[in-house]
Short mmCIF file of C-alpha atoms and ligand atoms in Angstrom, two decimals:
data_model
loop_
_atom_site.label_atom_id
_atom_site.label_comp_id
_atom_site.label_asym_id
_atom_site.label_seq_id
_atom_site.Cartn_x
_atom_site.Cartn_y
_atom_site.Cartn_z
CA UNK A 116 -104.38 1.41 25.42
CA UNK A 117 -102.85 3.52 22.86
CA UNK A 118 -104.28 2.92 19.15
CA UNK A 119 -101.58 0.66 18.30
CA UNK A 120 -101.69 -1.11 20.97
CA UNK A 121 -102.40 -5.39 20.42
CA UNK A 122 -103.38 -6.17 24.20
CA UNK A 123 -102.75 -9.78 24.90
CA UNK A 124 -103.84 -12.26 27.16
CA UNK A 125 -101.34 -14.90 28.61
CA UNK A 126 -103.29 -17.69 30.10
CA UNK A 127 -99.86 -19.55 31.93
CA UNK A 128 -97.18 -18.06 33.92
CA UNK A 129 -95.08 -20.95 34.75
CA UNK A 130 -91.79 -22.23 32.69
CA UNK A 131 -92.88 -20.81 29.27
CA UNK A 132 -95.51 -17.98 30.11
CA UNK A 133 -92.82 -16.25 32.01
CA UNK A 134 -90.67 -17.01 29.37
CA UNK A 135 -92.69 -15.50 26.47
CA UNK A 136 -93.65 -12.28 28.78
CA UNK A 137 -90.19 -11.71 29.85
CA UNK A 138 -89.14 -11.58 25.71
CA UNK A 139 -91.87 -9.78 25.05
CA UNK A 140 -90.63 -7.37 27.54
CA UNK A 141 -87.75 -7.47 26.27
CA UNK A 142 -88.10 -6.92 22.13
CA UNK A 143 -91.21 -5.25 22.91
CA UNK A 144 -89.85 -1.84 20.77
CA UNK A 145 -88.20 -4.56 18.24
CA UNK A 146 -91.28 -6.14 16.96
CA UNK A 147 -93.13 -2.85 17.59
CA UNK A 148 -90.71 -1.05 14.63
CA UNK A 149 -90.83 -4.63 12.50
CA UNK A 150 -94.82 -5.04 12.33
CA UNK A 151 -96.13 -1.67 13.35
CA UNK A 152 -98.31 -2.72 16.17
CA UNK A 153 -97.27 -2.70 19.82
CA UNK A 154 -97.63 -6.57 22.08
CA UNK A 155 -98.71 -5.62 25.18
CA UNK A 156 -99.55 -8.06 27.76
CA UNK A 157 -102.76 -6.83 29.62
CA UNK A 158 -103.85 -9.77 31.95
CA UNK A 159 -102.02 -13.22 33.19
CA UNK A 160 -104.08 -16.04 34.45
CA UNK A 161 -102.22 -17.98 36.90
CA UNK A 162 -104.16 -21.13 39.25
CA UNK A 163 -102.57 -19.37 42.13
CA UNK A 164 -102.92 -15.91 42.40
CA UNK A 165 -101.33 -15.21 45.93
CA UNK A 166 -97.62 -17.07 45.14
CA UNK A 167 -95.21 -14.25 44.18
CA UNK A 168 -94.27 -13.43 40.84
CA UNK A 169 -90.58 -11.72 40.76
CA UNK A 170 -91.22 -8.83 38.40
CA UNK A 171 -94.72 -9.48 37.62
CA UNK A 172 -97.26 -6.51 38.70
CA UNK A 173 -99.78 -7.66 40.77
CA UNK A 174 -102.37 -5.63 38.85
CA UNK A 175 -101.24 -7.61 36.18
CA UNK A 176 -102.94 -10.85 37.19
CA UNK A 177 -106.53 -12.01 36.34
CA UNK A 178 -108.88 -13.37 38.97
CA UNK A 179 -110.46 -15.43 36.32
CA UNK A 180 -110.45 -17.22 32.18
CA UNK A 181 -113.90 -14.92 31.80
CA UNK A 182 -111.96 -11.48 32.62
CA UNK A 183 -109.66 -12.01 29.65
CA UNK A 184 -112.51 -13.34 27.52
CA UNK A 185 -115.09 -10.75 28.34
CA UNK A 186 -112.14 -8.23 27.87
CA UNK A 187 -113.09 -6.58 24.60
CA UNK A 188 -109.75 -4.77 24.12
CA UNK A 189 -107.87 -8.37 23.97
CA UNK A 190 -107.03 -9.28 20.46
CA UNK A 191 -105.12 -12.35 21.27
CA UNK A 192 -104.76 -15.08 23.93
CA UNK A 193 -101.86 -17.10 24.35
CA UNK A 194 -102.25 -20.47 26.13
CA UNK A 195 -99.24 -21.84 28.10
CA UNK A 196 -101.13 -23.44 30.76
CA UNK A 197 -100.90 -27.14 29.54
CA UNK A 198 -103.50 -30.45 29.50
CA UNK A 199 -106.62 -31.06 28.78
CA UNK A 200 -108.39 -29.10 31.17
CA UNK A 201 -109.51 -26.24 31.54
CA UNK A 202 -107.35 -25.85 28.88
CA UNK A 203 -109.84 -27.32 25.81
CA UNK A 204 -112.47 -24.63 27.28
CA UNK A 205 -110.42 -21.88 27.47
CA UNK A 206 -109.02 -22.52 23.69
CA UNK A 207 -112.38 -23.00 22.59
CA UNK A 208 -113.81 -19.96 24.03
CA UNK A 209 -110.94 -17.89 22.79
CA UNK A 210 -111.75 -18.69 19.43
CA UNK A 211 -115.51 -18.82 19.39
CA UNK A 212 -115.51 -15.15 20.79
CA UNK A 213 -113.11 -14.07 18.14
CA UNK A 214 -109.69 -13.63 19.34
CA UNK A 215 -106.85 -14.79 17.76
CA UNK A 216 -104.81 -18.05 19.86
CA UNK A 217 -101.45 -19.14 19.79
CA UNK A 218 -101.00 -22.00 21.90
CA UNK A 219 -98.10 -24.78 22.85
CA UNK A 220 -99.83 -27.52 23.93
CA UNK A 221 -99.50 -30.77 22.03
CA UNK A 222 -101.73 -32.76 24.33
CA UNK A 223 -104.72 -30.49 23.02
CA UNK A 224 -103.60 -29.49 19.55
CA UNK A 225 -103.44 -33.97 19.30
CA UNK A 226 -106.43 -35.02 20.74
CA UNK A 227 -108.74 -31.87 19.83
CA UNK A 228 -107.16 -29.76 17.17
CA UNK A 229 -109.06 -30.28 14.16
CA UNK A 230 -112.29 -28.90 16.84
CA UNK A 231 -110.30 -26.07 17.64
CA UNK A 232 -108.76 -25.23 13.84
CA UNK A 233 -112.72 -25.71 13.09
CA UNK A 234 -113.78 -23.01 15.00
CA UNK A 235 -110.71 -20.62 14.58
CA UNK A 236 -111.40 -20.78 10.84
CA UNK A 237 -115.30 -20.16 11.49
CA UNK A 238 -114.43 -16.91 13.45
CA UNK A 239 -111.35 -16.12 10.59
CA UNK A 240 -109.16 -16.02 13.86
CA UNK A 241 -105.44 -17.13 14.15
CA UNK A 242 -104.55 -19.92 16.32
CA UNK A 243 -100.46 -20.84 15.54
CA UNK A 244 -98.67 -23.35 17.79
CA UNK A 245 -95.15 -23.44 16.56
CA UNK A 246 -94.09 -23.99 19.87
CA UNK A 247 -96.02 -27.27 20.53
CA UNK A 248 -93.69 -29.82 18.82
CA UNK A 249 -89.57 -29.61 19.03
CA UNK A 250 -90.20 -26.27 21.25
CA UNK A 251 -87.48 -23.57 19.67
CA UNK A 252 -86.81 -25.50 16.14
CA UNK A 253 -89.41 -24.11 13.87
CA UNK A 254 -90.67 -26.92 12.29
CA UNK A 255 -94.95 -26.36 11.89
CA UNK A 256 -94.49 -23.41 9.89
CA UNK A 257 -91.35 -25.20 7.72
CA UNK A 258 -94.03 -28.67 6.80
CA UNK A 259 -97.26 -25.49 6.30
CA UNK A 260 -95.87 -22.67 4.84
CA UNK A 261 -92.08 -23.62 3.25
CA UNK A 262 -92.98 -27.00 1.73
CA UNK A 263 -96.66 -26.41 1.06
CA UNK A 264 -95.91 -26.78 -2.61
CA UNK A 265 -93.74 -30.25 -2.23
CA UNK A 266 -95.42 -33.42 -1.05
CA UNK A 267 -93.70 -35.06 2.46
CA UNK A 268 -93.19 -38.76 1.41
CA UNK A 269 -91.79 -39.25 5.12
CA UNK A 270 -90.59 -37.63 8.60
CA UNK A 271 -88.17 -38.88 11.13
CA UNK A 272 -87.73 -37.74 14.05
CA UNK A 273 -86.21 -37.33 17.51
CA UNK A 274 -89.27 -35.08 19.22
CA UNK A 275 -88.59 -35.97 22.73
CA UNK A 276 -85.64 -34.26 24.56
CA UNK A 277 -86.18 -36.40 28.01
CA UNK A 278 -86.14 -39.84 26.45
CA UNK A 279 -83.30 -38.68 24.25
CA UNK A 280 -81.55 -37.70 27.10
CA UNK A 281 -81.75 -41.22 29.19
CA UNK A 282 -80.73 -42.68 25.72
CA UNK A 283 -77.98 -40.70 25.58
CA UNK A 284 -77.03 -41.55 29.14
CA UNK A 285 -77.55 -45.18 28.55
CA UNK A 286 -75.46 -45.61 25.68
CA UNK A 287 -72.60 -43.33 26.45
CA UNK A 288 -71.98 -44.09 30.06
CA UNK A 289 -73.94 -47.59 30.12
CA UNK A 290 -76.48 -46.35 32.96
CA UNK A 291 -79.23 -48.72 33.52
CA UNK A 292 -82.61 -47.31 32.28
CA UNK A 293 -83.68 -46.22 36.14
CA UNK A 294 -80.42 -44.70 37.15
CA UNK A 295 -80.59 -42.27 33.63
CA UNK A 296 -84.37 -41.43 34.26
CA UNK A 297 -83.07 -40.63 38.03
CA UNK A 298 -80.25 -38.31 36.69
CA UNK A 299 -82.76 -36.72 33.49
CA UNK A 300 -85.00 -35.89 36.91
CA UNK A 301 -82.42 -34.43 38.68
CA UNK A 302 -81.28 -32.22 35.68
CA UNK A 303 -84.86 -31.36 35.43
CA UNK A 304 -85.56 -32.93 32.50
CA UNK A 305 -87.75 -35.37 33.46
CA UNK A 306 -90.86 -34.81 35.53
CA UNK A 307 -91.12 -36.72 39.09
CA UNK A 308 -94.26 -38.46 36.99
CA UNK A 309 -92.53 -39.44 33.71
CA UNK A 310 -95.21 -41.24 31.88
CA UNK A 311 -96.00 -39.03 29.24
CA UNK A 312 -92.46 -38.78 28.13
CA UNK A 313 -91.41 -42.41 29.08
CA UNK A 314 -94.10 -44.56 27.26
CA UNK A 315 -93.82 -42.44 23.87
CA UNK A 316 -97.17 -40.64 24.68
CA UNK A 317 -95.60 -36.94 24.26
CA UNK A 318 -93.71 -37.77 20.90
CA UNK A 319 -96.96 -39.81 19.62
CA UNK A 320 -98.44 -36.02 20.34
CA UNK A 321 -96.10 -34.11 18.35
CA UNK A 322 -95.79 -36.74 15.48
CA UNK A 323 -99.90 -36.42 15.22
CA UNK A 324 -99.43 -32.82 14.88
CA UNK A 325 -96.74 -33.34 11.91
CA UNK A 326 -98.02 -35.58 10.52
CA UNK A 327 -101.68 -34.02 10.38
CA UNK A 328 -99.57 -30.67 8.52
CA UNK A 329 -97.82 -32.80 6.37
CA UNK A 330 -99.96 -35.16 4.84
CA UNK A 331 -103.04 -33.01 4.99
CA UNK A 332 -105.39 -35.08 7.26
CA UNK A 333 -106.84 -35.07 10.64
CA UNK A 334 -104.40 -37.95 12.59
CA UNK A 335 -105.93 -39.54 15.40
CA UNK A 336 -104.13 -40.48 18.42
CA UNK A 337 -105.44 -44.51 18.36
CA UNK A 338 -104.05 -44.29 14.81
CA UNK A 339 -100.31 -43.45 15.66
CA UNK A 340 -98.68 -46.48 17.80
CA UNK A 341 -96.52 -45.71 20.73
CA UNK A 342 -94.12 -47.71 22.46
CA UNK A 343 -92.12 -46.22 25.46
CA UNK A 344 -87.93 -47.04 26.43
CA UNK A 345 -88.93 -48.55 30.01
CA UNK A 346 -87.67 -51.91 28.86
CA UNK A 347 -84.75 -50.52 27.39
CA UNK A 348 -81.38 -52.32 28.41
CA UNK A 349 -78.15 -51.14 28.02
CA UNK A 350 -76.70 -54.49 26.76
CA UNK A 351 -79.29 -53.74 23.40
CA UNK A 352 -77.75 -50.83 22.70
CA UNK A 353 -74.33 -52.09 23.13
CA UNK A 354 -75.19 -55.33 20.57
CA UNK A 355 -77.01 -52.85 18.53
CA UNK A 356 -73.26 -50.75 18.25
CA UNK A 357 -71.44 -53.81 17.49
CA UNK A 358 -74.33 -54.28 14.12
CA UNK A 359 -73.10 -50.67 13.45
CA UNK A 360 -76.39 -48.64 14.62
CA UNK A 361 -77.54 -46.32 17.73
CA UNK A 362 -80.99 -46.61 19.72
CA UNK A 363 -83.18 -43.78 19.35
CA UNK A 364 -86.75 -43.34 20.39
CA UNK A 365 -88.08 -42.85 16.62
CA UNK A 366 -91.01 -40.98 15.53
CA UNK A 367 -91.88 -41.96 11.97
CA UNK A 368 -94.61 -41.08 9.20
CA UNK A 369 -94.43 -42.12 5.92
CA UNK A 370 -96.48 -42.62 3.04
CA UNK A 371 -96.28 -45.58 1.75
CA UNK A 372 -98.53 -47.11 -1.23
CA UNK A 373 -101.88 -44.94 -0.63
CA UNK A 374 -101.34 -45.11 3.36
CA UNK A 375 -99.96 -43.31 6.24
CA UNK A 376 -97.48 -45.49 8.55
CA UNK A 377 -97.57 -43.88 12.30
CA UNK A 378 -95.22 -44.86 14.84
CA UNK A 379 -93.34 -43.68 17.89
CA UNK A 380 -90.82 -46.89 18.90
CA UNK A 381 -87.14 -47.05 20.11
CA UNK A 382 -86.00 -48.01 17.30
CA UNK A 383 -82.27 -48.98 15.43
CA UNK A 384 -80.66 -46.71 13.27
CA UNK A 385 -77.38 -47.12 11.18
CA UNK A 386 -74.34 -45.00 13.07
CA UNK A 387 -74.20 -42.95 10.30
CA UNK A 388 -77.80 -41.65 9.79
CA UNK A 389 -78.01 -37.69 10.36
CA UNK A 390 -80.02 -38.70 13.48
CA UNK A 391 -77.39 -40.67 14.88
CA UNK A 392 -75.47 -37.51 16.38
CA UNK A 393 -78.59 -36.16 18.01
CA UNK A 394 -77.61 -36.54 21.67
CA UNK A 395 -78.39 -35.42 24.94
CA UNK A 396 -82.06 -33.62 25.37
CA UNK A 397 -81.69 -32.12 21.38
CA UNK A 398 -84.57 -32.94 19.07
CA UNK A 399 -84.18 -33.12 15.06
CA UNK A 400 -86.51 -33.62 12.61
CA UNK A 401 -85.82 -35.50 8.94
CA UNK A 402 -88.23 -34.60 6.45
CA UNK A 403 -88.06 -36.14 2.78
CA UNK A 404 -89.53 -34.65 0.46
CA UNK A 405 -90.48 -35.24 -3.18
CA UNK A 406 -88.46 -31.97 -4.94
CA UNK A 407 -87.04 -30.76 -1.50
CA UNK A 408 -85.34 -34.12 -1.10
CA UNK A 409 -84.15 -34.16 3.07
CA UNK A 410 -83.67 -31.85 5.58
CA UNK A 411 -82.75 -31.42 8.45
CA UNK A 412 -84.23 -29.43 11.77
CA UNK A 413 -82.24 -29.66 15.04
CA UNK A 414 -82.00 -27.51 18.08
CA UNK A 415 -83.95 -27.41 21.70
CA UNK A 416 -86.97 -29.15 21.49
CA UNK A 417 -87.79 -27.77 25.32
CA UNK A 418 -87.05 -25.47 27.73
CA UNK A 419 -87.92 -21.67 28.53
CA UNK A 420 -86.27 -19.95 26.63
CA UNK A 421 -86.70 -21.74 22.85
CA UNK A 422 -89.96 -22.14 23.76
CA UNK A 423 -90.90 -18.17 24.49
CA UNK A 424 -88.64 -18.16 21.46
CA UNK A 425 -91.08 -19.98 19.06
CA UNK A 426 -94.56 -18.82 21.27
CA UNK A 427 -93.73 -15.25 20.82
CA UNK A 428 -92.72 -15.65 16.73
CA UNK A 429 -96.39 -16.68 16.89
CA UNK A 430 -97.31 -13.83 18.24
CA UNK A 431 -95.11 -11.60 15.88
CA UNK A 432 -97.04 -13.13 13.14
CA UNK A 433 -100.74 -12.33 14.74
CA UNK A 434 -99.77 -8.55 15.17
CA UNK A 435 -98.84 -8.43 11.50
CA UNK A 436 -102.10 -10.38 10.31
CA UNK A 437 -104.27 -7.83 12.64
CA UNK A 438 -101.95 -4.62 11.41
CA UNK A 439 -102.49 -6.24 7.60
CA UNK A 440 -106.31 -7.46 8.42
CA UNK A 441 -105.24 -10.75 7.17
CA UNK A 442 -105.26 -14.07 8.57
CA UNK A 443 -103.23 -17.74 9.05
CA UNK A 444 -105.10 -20.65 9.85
CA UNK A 445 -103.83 -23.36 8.94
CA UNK A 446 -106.19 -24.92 6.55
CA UNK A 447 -109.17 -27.32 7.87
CA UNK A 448 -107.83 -30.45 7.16
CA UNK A 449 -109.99 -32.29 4.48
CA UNK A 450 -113.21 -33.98 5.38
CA UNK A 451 -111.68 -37.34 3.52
CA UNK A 452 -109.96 -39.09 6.37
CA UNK A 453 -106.20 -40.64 4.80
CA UNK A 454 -106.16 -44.71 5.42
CA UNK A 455 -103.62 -45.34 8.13
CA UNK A 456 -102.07 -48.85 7.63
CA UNK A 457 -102.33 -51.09 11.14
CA UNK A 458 -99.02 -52.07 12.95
CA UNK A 459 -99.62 -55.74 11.69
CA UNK A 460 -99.34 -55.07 7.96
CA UNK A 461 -96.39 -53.01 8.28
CA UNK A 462 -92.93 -54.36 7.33
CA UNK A 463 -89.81 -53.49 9.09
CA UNK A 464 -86.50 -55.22 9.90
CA UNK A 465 -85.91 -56.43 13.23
CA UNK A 466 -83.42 -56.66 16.29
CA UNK A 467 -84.31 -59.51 18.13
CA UNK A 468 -82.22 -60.46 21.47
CA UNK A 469 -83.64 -63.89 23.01
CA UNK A 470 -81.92 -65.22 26.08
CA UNK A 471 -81.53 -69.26 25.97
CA UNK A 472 -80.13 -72.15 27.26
CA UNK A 473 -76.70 -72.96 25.71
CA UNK A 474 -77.93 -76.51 24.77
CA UNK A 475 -77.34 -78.04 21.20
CA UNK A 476 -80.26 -77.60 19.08
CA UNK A 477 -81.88 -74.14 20.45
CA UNK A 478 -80.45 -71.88 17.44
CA UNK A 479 -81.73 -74.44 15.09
CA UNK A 480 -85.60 -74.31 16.65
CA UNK A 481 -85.46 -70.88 16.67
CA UNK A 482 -84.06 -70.79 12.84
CA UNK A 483 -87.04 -73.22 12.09
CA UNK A 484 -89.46 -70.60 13.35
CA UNK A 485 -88.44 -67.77 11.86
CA UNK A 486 -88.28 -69.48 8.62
CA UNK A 487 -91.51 -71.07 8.94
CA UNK A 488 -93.18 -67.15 9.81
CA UNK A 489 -91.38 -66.22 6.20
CA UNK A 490 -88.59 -64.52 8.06
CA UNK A 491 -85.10 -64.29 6.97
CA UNK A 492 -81.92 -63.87 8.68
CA UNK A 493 -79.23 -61.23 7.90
CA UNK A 494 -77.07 -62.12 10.98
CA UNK A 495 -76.63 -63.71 14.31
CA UNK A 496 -74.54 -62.98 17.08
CA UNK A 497 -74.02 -65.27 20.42
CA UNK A 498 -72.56 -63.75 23.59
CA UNK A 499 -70.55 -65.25 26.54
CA UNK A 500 -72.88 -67.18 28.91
CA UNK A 501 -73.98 -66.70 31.94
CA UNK A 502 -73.38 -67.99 35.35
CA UNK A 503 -76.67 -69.70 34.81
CA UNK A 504 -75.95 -71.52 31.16
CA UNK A 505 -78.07 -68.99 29.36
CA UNK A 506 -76.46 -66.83 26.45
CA UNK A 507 -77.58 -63.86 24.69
CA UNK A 508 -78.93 -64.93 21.21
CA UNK A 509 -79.07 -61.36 18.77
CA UNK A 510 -80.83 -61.62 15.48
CA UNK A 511 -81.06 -59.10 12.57
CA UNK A 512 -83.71 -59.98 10.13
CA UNK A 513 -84.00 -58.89 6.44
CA UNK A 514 -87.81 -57.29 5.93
CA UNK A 515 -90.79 -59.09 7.48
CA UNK A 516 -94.33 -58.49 8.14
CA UNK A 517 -94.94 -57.04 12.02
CA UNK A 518 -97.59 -59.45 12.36
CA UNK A 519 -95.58 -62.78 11.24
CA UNK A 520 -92.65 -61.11 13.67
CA UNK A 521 -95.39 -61.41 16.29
CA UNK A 522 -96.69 -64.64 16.18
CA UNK A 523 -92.84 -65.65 15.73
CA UNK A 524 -92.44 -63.95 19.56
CA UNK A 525 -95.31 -66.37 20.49
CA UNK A 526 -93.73 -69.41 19.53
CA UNK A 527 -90.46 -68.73 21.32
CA UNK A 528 -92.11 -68.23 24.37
CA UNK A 529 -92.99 -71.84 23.92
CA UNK A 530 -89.80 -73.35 23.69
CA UNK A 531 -88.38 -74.78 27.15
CA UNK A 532 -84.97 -73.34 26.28
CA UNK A 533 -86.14 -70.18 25.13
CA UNK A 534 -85.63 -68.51 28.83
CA UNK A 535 -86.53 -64.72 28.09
CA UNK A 536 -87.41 -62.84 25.00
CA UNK A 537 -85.82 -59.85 25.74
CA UNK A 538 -85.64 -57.38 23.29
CA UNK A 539 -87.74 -56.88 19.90
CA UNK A 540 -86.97 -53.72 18.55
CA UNK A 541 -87.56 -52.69 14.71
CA UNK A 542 -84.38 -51.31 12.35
CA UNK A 543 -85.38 -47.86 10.55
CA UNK A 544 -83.24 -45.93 7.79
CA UNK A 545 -81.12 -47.95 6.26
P1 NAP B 793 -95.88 -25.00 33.83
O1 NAP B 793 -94.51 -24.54 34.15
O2 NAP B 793 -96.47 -26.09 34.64
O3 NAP B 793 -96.84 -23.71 33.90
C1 NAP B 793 -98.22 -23.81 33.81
C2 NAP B 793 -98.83 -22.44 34.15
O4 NAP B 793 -100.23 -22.54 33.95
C3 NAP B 793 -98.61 -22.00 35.59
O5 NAP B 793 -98.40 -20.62 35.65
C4 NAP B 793 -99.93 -22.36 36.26
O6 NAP B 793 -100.28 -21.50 37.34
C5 NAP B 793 -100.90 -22.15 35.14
N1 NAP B 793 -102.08 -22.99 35.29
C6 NAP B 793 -102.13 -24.32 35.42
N2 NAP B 793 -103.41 -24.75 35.52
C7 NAP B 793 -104.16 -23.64 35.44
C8 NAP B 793 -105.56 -23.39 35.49
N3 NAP B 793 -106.42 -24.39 35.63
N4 NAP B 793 -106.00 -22.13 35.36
C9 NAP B 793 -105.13 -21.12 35.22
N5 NAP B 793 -103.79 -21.27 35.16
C10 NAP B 793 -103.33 -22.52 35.29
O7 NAP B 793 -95.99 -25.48 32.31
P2 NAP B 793 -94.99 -25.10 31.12
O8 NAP B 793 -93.80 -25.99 31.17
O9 NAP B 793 -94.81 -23.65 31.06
O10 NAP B 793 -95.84 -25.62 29.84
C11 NAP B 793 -96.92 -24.88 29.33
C12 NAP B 793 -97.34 -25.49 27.98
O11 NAP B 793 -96.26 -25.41 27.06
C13 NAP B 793 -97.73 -26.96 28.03
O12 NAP B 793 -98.77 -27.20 27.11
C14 NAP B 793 -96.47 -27.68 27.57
O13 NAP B 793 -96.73 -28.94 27.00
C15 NAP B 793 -95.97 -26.70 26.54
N6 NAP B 793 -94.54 -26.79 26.26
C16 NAP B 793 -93.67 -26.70 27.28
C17 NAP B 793 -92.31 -26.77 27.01
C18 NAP B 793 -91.29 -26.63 28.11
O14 NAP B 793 -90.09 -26.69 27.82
N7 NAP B 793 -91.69 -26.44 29.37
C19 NAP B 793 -91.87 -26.96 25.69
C20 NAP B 793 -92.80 -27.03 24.65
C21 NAP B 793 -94.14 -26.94 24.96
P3 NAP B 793 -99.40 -21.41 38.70
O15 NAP B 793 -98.16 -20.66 38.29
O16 NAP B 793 -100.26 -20.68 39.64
O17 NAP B 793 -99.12 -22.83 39.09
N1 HSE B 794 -91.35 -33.22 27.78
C1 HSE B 794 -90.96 -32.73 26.51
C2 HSE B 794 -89.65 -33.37 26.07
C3 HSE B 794 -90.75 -31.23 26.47
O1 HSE B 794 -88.98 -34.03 26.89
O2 HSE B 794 -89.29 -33.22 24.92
C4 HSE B 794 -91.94 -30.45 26.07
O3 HSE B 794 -92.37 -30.77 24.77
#
């Protein structure tokens, strides 16, 4: 290794390990003349050593985690293997022996983070993840670095590109919710196990991550709720047009009288909110802030090459903390943990579709509920019946407590005529 020489470890060479060593390749002289210090990838952990790498060296290529660890000449590791595990260990490792870690794994930096930030700030190590929420759009360091002197009153966002992208399939070509996860599989979007993206679970990640930067706290995962577009149906989006709105799987976090709201939800918003346009597998983030007022992130929240993109400014950053012998934690968050306000004791408007028997007296039983739970109307709409005598019954409500909108959903179920509730889905950003 020549003197200036950072040698780095890459722990992951699948969709975004090859993608950060190829750029690296790539700008290597770039970044080089910008910081003064030369990336140089030294070893690549892979789980399979003997599948061939097209213009990887096989020299290049670690037999194990403890070879990069143990190797005293590796400044930084970069993990882009994904998970839990072995993942947690080999974070936690990098950091306790005193390397610097840039990472893009949201499942981790979620569920074990503040651990990991813990001992990274222990060691006065780097560990940057840029790349672990929205991929390319660089959002972490915009909520830590460019509005660390504002205070976030509340983000919006749209942080996963598959569910955006059966959305977007749903409402523009009215695909039922299996045939546009089929087609966001096919165009690789979607893996051939979808959970994570389907039931909110990789958006709850990212928002946790957010929301920990921007309100200063350590978010845990139980504390964010997280509901998935399985039951999605294309007729909801098409009532939720005619009310003048789109369906968007939402990721929200305010602050809102002393607590934290956390939610990942499809979710209404009005046609003409800057969200509305996002289409396809984009992500955008809305962030209001109190001086800042809003703005807007958008771009590719996935894929190889805005990932590397994002993984590898990371990495730009380390070389110039190690050439300036400084360094960026992020802060540890503060021991005080912020009160998160439960699901029930939130307020919200809602879209409510019920499907009932076109009888005299049904709207009026279902009026005399939702008055009773303290909820109020904006608007009703009734749709042609079925073959079966059963019509589509949409309600918009005016504000109402989540947990009087529940036990309304209860009492439906108990009328005779009330055949289905199908759809209860909450209005944001009007
Ligand atoms: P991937 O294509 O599945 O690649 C994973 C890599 O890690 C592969 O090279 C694999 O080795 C290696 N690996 C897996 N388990 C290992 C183990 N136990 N020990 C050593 N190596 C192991 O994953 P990816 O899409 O690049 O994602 C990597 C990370 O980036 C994840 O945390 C993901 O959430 C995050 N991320 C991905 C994207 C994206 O667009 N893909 C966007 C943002 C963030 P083999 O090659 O031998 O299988
Ligand atoms: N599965 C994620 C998404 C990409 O669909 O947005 C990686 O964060």
């Amino acid at each position: 290794m020549a003197q200036r020489d950072v040698a780095i470890g890459l722990l992951g060479l699948g969709t975004v390990g090859m993608g950060v060593y190829r750029l690296l390749q790539e700008r290597q002289e770039r970044i080089t003349a910008a910081v003064g210090v030369r990336p140089v990838v030294k070893k690549i952990l892979v789980r399979d050593r003997s599948r061939a790498r097209l213009g990887i060296d096989d020299g290049l290529l670690a037999n194990s985690f403890e070879e990069i660890a143990n190797d005293r000449d590796i400044q930084l590791v970069v993990e882009v293997v994904g998970g839990r595990d072995p993942a947690f260990r080999y974070a936690k490792e990098t950091l306790s022996g005193g390397k610097h870690l840039v990472m893009a794994n949201k499942e981790l930096l979620a569920t074990r983070g503040e651990e990991l930030l813990r001992i990274a700030r222990r060691r006065n190590v780097d560990l940057l993840f840029e790349a672990a929420v929205a991929g390319g759009i660089p959002i972490i360091r915009a909520m830590h670095e460019s509005l660390s002197g504002d205070k976030v009153q509340r983000i919006q966002g749209i942080i996963n590109g598959t569910t955006n992208y059966i959305i977007t399939r749903m409402t523009d070509e009215g695909q039922a919710y299996a045939r546009a996860l089929k087609d966001a599989q096919l165009h690789g979007y979607a893996e051939a196990d979808p959970t994570n993206d389907v039931d909110g679970i990789d958006a709850a990640y990212k928002l946790a991550i957010l929301a920990g930067i921007a309100y200063r706290t350590n978010v845990r995962m139980k504390d964010v709720h997280h509901e998935g577009i399985r039951n999605l149906h294309p007729e909801d989006i098409e009532y939720s047009r005619e009310l003048g709105y789109v369906v968007k799987l939402l990721a929200e976090a305010s602050d809102r009288d002393g607590a934290l709201e956390l939610s990942v939800a499809p979710s209404l918003i009005p046609l003409k909110h800057p969200l509305a346009a996002v289409k396809d597998a984009f992500n955008a983030v809305l962030v209001r802030a109190e001086w800042a007022g809003e703005l807007m992130f958008y771009g590719a929240g996935a894929g190889q090459r805005p990932t590397a993109s994002a993984v590898v400014a990371d990495i730009v950053k380390v070389l110039h903390h190690i050439q300036t012998g400084s360094v960026g934690t992020l802060p540890t968050p503060p021991s005080e943990q912020r009160a998160v306000r439960r699901l029930d004791e939130r307020e919200a408007r809602f879209y409510l579709r019920l499907r009932v028997a076109d009888e005299p007296g049904v709207l009026a039983a279902v009026a005399l509920i939702l008055a009773r739970e303290n909820i109020s109307v904006q608007c009703v709409i009734q749709k042609g019946r079925h073959a079966d005598d059963v019509v589509d019954v949409v309600f918009l409500t005016h504000e109402a407590l989540e947990r009087n909108m529940r036990r309304a959903l209860q009492k439906f179920r108990l009328l005779p005529a009330v055949r289905e509730v199908a759809a209860m889905l909450r209005v944001r950003g009007d």
